[in-house]
Amino acid sequence: IKEGRQALDKLVAMKYAKLTEAEIKTLVVEDKWLAALSAQVQGELDRVSQALTGRIRQLAERYATPLPQLTDEVARLAEKVEAHLKQMGFQP
């Protein structure tokens, strides 16, 4: 493996020696630019993914209690309020 690696390094060095200035600039600029762009896109995808996850959690918490259960609780609390109002002398 070591010899293969050395042979490959030698071939790469020979190829680099034959590159034109324009080809070198293209390799350097495009590689750096593509890497930076890729990192920014991945960062944006992560941000959007986290925002969506947070929103889904929020909705799950909001709608965790079924509507019939909420309706029953409201009716029970309304009766309790009416009883307190009667004790205070108010007639609804």
mmCIF file of N, CA and C in Angstrom:
data_model
loop_
_atom_site.group_PDB
_atom_site.id
_atom_site.type_symbol
_atom_site.label_atom_id
_atom_site.label_comp_id
_atom_site.label_asym_id
_atom_site.label_seq_id
_atom_site.Cartn_x
_atom_site.Cartn_y
_atom_site.Cartn_z
ATOM 1 N N ILE A 1 0.837 -1.191 0.000
ATOM 2 C CA ILE A 1 0.000 0.000 0.000
ATOM 3 C C ILE A 1 0.878 1.248 0.000
ATOM 4 N N LYS A 2 1.963 1.171 0.775
ATOM 5 C CA LYS A 2 2.850 2.326 0.881
ATOM 6 C C LYS A 2 3.458 2.672 -0.482
ATOM 7 N N GLU A 3 3.855 1.647 -1.224
ATOM 8 C CA GLU A 3 4.442 1.885 -2.547
ATOM 9 C C GLU A 3 3.403 2.450 -3.510
ATOM 10 N N GLY A 4 2.192 1.917 -3.432
ATOM 11 C CA GLY A 4 1.108 2.421 -4.275
ATOM 12 C C GLY A 4 0.811 3.878 -3.970
ATOM 13 N N ARG A 5 0.848 4.194 -2.704
ATOM 14 C CA ARG A 5 0.603 5.581 -2.280
ATOM 15 C C ARG A 5 1.691 6.507 -2.822
ATOM 16 N N GLN A 6 2.929 6.064 -2.737
ATOM 17 C CA GLN A 6 4.049 6.869 -3.239
ATOM 18 C C GLN A 6 3.953 7.058 -4.752
ATOM 19 N N ALA A 7 3.567 5.992 -5.456
ATOM 20 C CA ALA A 7 3.420 6.084 -6.915
ATOM 21 C C ALA A 7 2.307 7.065 -7.273
ATOM 22 N N LEU A 8 1.212 6.985 -6.527
ATOM 23 C CA LEU A 8 0.098 7.906 -6.771
ATOM 24 C C LEU A 8 0.515 9.342 -6.489
ATOM 25 N N ASP A 9 1.225 9.566 -5.395
ATOM 26 C CA ASP A 9 1.714 10.913 -5.075
ATOM 27 C C ASP A 9 2.620 11.448 -6.184
ATOM 28 N N LYS A 10 3.450 10.568 -6.721
ATOM 29 C CA LYS A 10 4.365 10.973 -7.797
ATOM 30 C C LYS A 10 3.572 11.367 -9.050
ATOM 31 N N LEU A 11 2.538 10.573 -9.390
ATOM 32 C CA LEU A 11 1.693 10.894 -10.549
ATOM 33 C C LEU A 11 0.957 12.221 -10.354
ATOM 34 N N VAL A 12 0.478 12.441 -9.138
ATOM 35 C CA VAL A 12 -0.218 13.697 -8.835
ATOM 36 C C VAL A 12 0.740 14.868 -8.982
ATOM 37 N N ALA A 13 1.942 14.728 -8.465
ATOM 38 C CA ALA A 13 2.936 15.802 -8.569
ATOM 39 C C ALA A 13 3.258 16.101 -10.026
ATOM 40 N N MET A 14 3.374 15.065 -10.837
ATOM 41 C CA MET A 14 3.652 15.276 -12.264
ATOM 42 C C MET A 14 2.476 15.986 -12.942
ATOM 43 N N LYS A 15 1.274 15.619 -12.544
ATOM 44 C CA LYS A 15 0.090 16.250 -13.144
ATOM 45 C C LYS A 15 0.011 17.718 -12.721
ATOM 46 N N TYR A 16 0.285 17.995 -11.447
ATOM 47 C CA TYR A 16 0.279 19.384 -10.979
ATOM 48 C C TYR A 16 1.272 20.234 -11.763
ATOM 49 N N ALA A 17 2.411 19.668 -12.087
ATOM 50 C CA ALA A 17 3.443 20.408 -12.821
ATOM 51 C C ALA A 17 2.966 20.798 -14.216
ATOM 52 N N LYS A 18 2.049 20.030 -14.771
ATOM 53 C CA LYS A 18 1.559 20.292 -16.125
ATOM 54 C C LYS A 18 0.338 21.213 -16.161
ATOM 55 N N LEU A 19 -0.233 21.530 -15.006
ATOM 56 C CA LEU A 19 -1.434 22.373 -14.979
ATOM 57 C C LEU A 19 -1.109 23.806 -15.375
ATOM 58 N N THR A 20 -2.040 24.419 -16.082
ATOM 59 C CA THR A 20 -1.881 25.835 -16.428
ATOM 60 C C THR A 20 -2.315 26.680 -15.243
ATOM 61 N N GLU A 21 -1.987 27.957 -15.305
ATOM 62 C CA GLU A 21 -2.378 28.865 -14.222
ATOM 63 C C GLU A 21 -3.898 28.910 -14.095
ATOM 64 N N ALA A 22 -4.594 28.942 -15.227
ATOM 65 C CA ALA A 22 -6.058 28.984 -15.211
ATOM 66 C C ALA A 22 -6.634 27.723 -14.561
ATOM 67 N N GLU A 23 -6.051 26.572 -14.863
ATOM 68 C CA GLU A 23 -6.526 25.320 -14.267
ATOM 69 C C GLU A 23 -6.287 25.310 -12.756
ATOM 70 N N ILE A 24 -5.156 25.836 -12.348
ATOM 71 C CA ILE A 24 -4.849 25.908 -10.914
ATOM 72 C C ILE A 24 -5.845 26.818 -10.210
ATOM 73 N N LYS A 25 -6.099 27.981 -10.802
ATOM 74 C CA LYS A 25 -7.068 28.908 -10.209
ATOM 75 C C LYS A 25 -8.442 28.264 -10.124
ATOM 76 N N THR A 26 -8.820 27.559 -11.186
ATOM 77 C CA THR A 26 -10.121 26.892 -11.193
ATOM 78 C C THR A 26 -10.207 25.868 -10.066
ATOM 79 N N LEU A 27 -9.184 25.053 -9.921
ATOM 80 C CA LEU A 27 -9.181 24.050 -8.854
ATOM 81 C C LEU A 27 -9.291 24.690 -7.474
ATOM 82 N N VAL A 28 -8.481 25.703 -7.250
ATOM 83 C CA VAL A 28 -8.450 26.339 -5.928
ATOM 84 C C VAL A 28 -9.753 27.068 -5.638
ATOM 85 N N VAL A 29 -10.178 27.916 -6.574
ATOM 86 C CA VAL A 29 -11.367 28.736 -6.343
ATOM 87 C C VAL A 29 -12.619 27.876 -6.276
ATOM 88 N N GLU A 30 -12.795 26.982 -7.251
ATOM 89 C CA GLU A 30 -14.012 26.181 -7.269
ATOM 90 C C GLU A 30 -14.083 25.233 -6.082
ATOM 91 N N ASP A 31 -12.959 24.621 -5.723
ATOM 92 C CA ASP A 31 -12.979 23.721 -4.575
ATOM 93 C C ASP A 31 -13.338 24.468 -3.297
ATOM 94 N N LYS A 32 -12.707 25.616 -3.091
ATOM 95 C CA LYS A 32 -13.009 26.399 -1.891
ATOM 96 C C LYS A 32 -14.440 26.923 -1.943
ATOM 97 N N TRP A 33 -14.831 27.421 -3.101
ATOM 98 C CA TRP A 33 -16.167 27.987 -3.239
ATOM 99 C C TRP A 33 -17.229 26.912 -3.035
ATOM 100 N N LEU A 34 -17.038 25.756 -3.660
ATOM 101 C CA LEU A 34 -18.022 24.682 -3.516
ATOM 102 C C LEU A 34 -18.096 24.177 -2.084
ATOM 103 N N ALA A 35 -16.964 24.100 -1.414
ATOM 104 C CA ALA A 35 -16.961 23.649 -0.022
ATOM 105 C C ALA A 35 -17.699 24.647 0.867
ATOM 106 N N ALA A 36 -17.442 25.932 0.661
ATOM 107 C CA ALA A 36 -18.120 26.961 1.456
ATOM 108 C C ALA A 36 -19.614 26.969 1.158
ATOM 109 N N LEU A 37 -19.962 26.873 -0.104
ATOM 110 C CA LEU A 37 -21.374 26.861 -0.489
ATOM 111 C C LEU A 37 -22.079 25.643 0.093
ATOM 112 N N SER A 38 -21.429 24.509 0.024
ATOM 113 C CA SER A 38 -22.000 23.283 0.579
ATOM 114 C C SER A 38 -22.232 23.423 2.082
ATOM 115 N N ALA A 39 -21.281 24.007 2.784
ATOM 116 C CA ALA A 39 -21.415 24.206 4.231
ATOM 117 C C ALA A 39 -22.567 25.148 4.544
ATOM 118 N N GLN A 40 -22.709 26.211 3.752
ATOM 119 C CA GLN A 40 -23.799 27.156 3.978
ATOM 120 C C GLN A 40 -25.156 26.521 3.705
ATOM 121 N N VAL A 41 -25.244 25.750 2.641
ATOM 122 C CA VAL A 41 -26.505 25.071 2.322
ATOM 123 C C VAL A 41 -26.854 24.079 3.427
ATOM 124 N N GLN A 42 -25.879 23.325 3.886
ATOM 125 C CA GLN A 42 -26.128 22.364 4.955
ATOM 126 C C GLN A 42 -26.562 23.078 6.233
ATOM 127 N N GLY A 43 -25.940 24.210 6.535
ATOM 128 C CA GLY A 43 -26.335 24.997 7.701
ATOM 129 C C GLY A 43 -27.767 25.479 7.595
ATOM 130 N N GLU A 44 -28.152 25.935 6.417
ATOM 131 C CA GLU A 44 -29.526 26.400 6.208
ATOM 132 C C GLU A 44 -30.511 25.237 6.326
ATOM 133 N N LEU A 45 -30.152 24.087 5.779
ATOM 134 C CA LEU A 45 -31.020 22.911 5.902
ATOM 135 C C LEU A 45 -31.189 22.511 7.366
ATOM 136 N N ASP A 46 -30.111 22.559 8.125
ATOM 137 C CA ASP A 46 -30.184 22.240 9.550
ATOM 138 C C ASP A 46 -31.079 23.225 10.282
ATOM 139 N N ARG A 47 -30.944 24.515 9.964
ATOM 140 C CA ARG A 47 -31.759 25.539 10.620
ATOM 141 C C ARG A 47 -33.242 25.322 10.326
ATOM 142 N N VAL A 48 -33.574 25.090 9.063
ATOM 143 C CA VAL A 48 -34.971 24.874 8.679
ATOM 144 C C VAL A 48 -35.507 23.609 9.340
ATOM 145 N N SER A 49 -34.694 22.576 9.367
ATOM 146 C CA SER A 49 -35.105 21.314 9.986
ATOM 147 C C SER A 49 -35.396 21.502 11.475
ATOM 148 N N GLN A 50 -34.540 22.248 12.161
ATOM 149 C CA GLN A 50 -34.751 22.498 13.585
ATOM 150 C C GLN A 50 -35.991 23.349 13.819
ATOM 151 N N ALA A 51 -36.227 24.330 12.949
ATOM 152 C CA ALA A 51 -37.423 25.168 13.076
ATOM 153 C C ALA A 51 -38.683 24.331 12.881
ATOM 154 N N LEU A 52 -38.673 23.462 11.890
ATOM 155 C CA LEU A 52 -39.833 22.599 11.651
ATOM 156 C C LEU A 52 -40.056 21.637 12.814
ATOM 157 N N THR A 53 -38.982 21.095 13.348
ATOM 158 C CA THR A 53 -39.100 20.188 14.488
ATOM 159 C C THR A 53 -39.700 20.912 15.686
ATOM 160 N N GLY A 54 -39.241 22.121 15.938
ATOM 161 C CA GLY A 54 -39.789 22.914 17.038
ATOM 162 C C GLY A 54 -41.259 23.219 16.843
ATOM 163 N N ARG A 55 -41.634 23.562 15.629
ATOM 164 C CA ARG A 55 -43.039 23.870 15.334
ATOM 165 C C ARG A 55 -43.919 22.629 15.491
ATOM 166 N N ILE A 56 -43.420 21.481 15.057
ATOM 167 C CA ILE A 56 -44.186 20.237 15.199
ATOM 168 C C ILE A 56 -44.379 19.900 16.675
ATOM 169 N N ARG A 57 -43.336 20.098 17.481
ATOM 170 C CA ARG A 57 -43.462 19.861 18.926
ATOM 171 C C ARG A 57 -44.518 20.782 19.526
ATOM 172 N N GLN A 58 -44.467 22.044 19.111
ATOM 173 C CA GLN A 58 -45.433 23.027 19.602
ATOM 174 C C GLN A 58 -46.858 22.590 19.282
ATOM 175 N N LEU A 59 -47.082 22.182 18.044
ATOM 176 C CA LEU A 59 -48.415 21.746 17.633
ATOM 177 C C LEU A 59 -48.832 20.471 18.361
ATOM 178 N N ALA A 60 -47.897 19.564 18.572
ATOM 179 C CA ALA A 60 -48.213 18.323 19.290
ATOM 180 C C ALA A 60 -48.652 18.627 20.719
ATOM 181 N N GLU A 61 -47.972 19.572 21.368
ATOM 182 C CA GLU A 61 -48.356 19.953 22.727
ATOM 183 C C GLU A 61 -49.714 20.646 22.733
ATOM 184 N N ARG A 62 -49.932 21.519 21.760
ATOM 185 C CA ARG A 62 -51.179 22.271 21.696
ATOM 186 C C ARG A 62 -52.378 21.352 21.500
ATOM 187 N N TYR A 63 -52.234 20.348 20.656
ATOM 188 C CA TYR A 63 -53.358 19.478 20.322
ATOM 189 C C TYR A 63 -53.271 18.114 21.001
ATOM 190 N N ALA A 64 -52.525 18.034 22.094
ATOM 191 C CA ALA A 64 -52.382 16.766 22.807
ATOM 192 C C ALA A 64 -53.691 16.350 23.480
ATOM 193 N N THR A 65 -54.483 17.318 23.927
ATOM 194 C CA THR A 65 -55.751 17.029 24.582
ATOM 195 C C THR A 65 -56.869 17.048 23.544
ATOM 196 N N PRO A 66 -57.652 15.961 23.440
ATOM 197 C CA PRO A 66 -58.731 15.912 22.445
ATOM 198 C C PRO A 66 -59.835 16.922 22.753
ATOM 199 N N LEU A 67 -60.499 17.392 21.709
ATOM 200 C CA LEU A 67 -61.550 18.399 21.847
ATOM 201 C C LEU A 67 -62.671 17.960 22.787
ATOM 202 N N PRO A 68 -63.188 16.726 22.713
ATOM 203 C CA PRO A 68 -64.256 16.331 23.649
ATOM 204 C C PRO A 68 -63.818 16.447 25.110
ATOM 205 N N GLN A 69 -62.569 16.133 25.383
ATOM 206 C CA GLN A 69 -62.066 16.252 26.751
ATOM 207 C C GLN A 69 -62.022 17.719 27.173
ATOM 208 N N LEU A 70 -61.594 18.591 26.280
ATOM 209 C CA LEU A 70 -61.574 20.028 26.582
ATOM 210 C C LEU A 70 -62.984 20.555 26.799
ATOM 211 N N THR A 71 -63.930 20.103 25.978
ATOM 212 C CA THR A 71 -65.325 20.535 26.106
ATOM 213 C C THR A 71 -65.886 20.110 27.456
ATOM 214 N N ASP A 72 -65.610 18.875 27.873
ATOM 215 C CA ASP A 72 -66.072 18.397 29.183
ATOM 216 C C ASP A 72 -65.470 19.228 30.310
ATOM 217 N N GLU A 73 -64.196 19.558 30.195
ATOM 218 C CA GLU A 73 -63.534 20.353 31.230
ATOM 219 C C GLU A 73 -64.127 21.759 31.305
ATOM 220 N N VAL A 74 -64.427 22.359 30.150
ATOM 221 C CA VAL A 74 -65.040 23.690 30.129
ATOM 222 C C VAL A 74 -66.412 23.634 30.783
ATOM 223 N N ALA A 75 -67.204 22.611 30.485
ATOM 224 C CA ALA A 75 -68.540 22.477 31.086
ATOM 225 C C ALA A 75 -68.427 22.315 32.600
ATOM 226 N N ARG A 76 -67.486 21.496 33.057
ATOM 227 C CA ARG A 76 -67.282 21.292 34.492
ATOM 228 C C ARG A 76 -66.875 22.595 35.179
ATOM 229 N N LEU A 77 -65.975 23.336 34.561
ATOM 230 C CA LEU A 77 -65.534 24.607 35.146
ATOM 231 C C LEU A 77 -66.651 25.645 35.123
ATOM 232 N N ALA A 78 -67.478 25.630 34.083
ATOM 233 C CA ALA A 78 -68.606 26.567 34.013
ATOM 234 C C ALA A 78 -69.585 26.296 35.150
ATOM 235 N N GLU A 79 -69.854 25.023 35.440
ATOM 236 C CA GLU A 79 -70.736 24.677 36.563
ATOM 237 C C GLU A 79 -70.137 25.151 37.883
ATOM 238 N N LYS A 80 -68.845 24.993 38.029
ATOM 239 C CA LYS A 80 -68.156 25.421 39.249
ATOM 240 C C LYS A 80 -68.271 26.937 39.425
ATOM 241 N N VAL A 81 -68.094 27.685 38.325
ATOM 242 C CA VAL A 81 -68.203 29.148 38.381
ATOM 243 C C VAL A 81 -69.629 29.551 38.746
ATOM 244 N N GLU A 82 -70.618 28.877 38.148
ATOM 245 C CA GLU A 82 -72.022 29.179 38.468
ATOM 246 C C GLU A 82 -72.300 28.945 39.945
ATOM 247 N N ALA A 83 -71.767 27.863 40.494
ATOM 248 C CA ALA A 83 -71.969 27.563 41.910
ATOM 249 C C ALA A 83 -71.344 28.657 42.773
ATOM 250 N N HIS A 84 -70.170 29.108 42.425
ATOM 251 C CA HIS A 84 -69.524 30.185 43.191
ATOM 252 C C HIS A 84 -70.322 31.480 43.086
ATOM 253 N N LEU A 85 -70.828 31.781 41.895
ATOM 254 C CA LEU A 85 -71.623 33.004 41.719
ATOM 255 C C LEU A 85 -72.897 32.947 42.560
ATOM 256 N N LYS A 86 -73.534 31.787 42.624
ATOM 257 C CA LYS A 86 -74.746 31.639 43.448
ATOM 258 C C LYS A 86 -74.419 31.859 44.920
ATOM 259 N N GLN A 87 -73.268 31.319 45.367
ATOM 260 C CA GLN A 87 -72.856 31.505 46.760
ATOM 261 C C GLN A 87 -72.619 32.980 47.064
ATOM 262 N N MET A 88 -72.207 33.722 46.042
ATOM 263 C CA MET A 88 -71.935 35.147 46.223
ATOM 264 C C MET A 88 -73.205 35.975 46.066
ATOM 265 N N GLY A 89 -74.302 35.343 45.702
ATOM 266 C CA GLY A 89 -75.556 36.059 45.581
ATOM 267 C C GLY A 89 -75.894 36.504 44.176
ATOM 268 N N PHE A 90 -75.136 36.131 43.200
ATOM 269 C CA PHE A 90 -75.428 36.488 41.807
ATOM 270 C C PHE A 90 -76.261 35.390 41.172
ATOM 271 N N GLN A 91 -77.246 35.813 40.395
ATOM 272 C CA GLN A 91 -78.062 34.860 39.645
ATOM 273 C C GLN A 91 -77.765 35.017 38.158
ATOM 274 N N PRO A 92 -77.226 33.989 37.523
ATOM 275 C CA PRO A 92 -76.894 34.116 36.098
ATOM 276 C C PRO A 92 -78.128 34.153 35.213
#
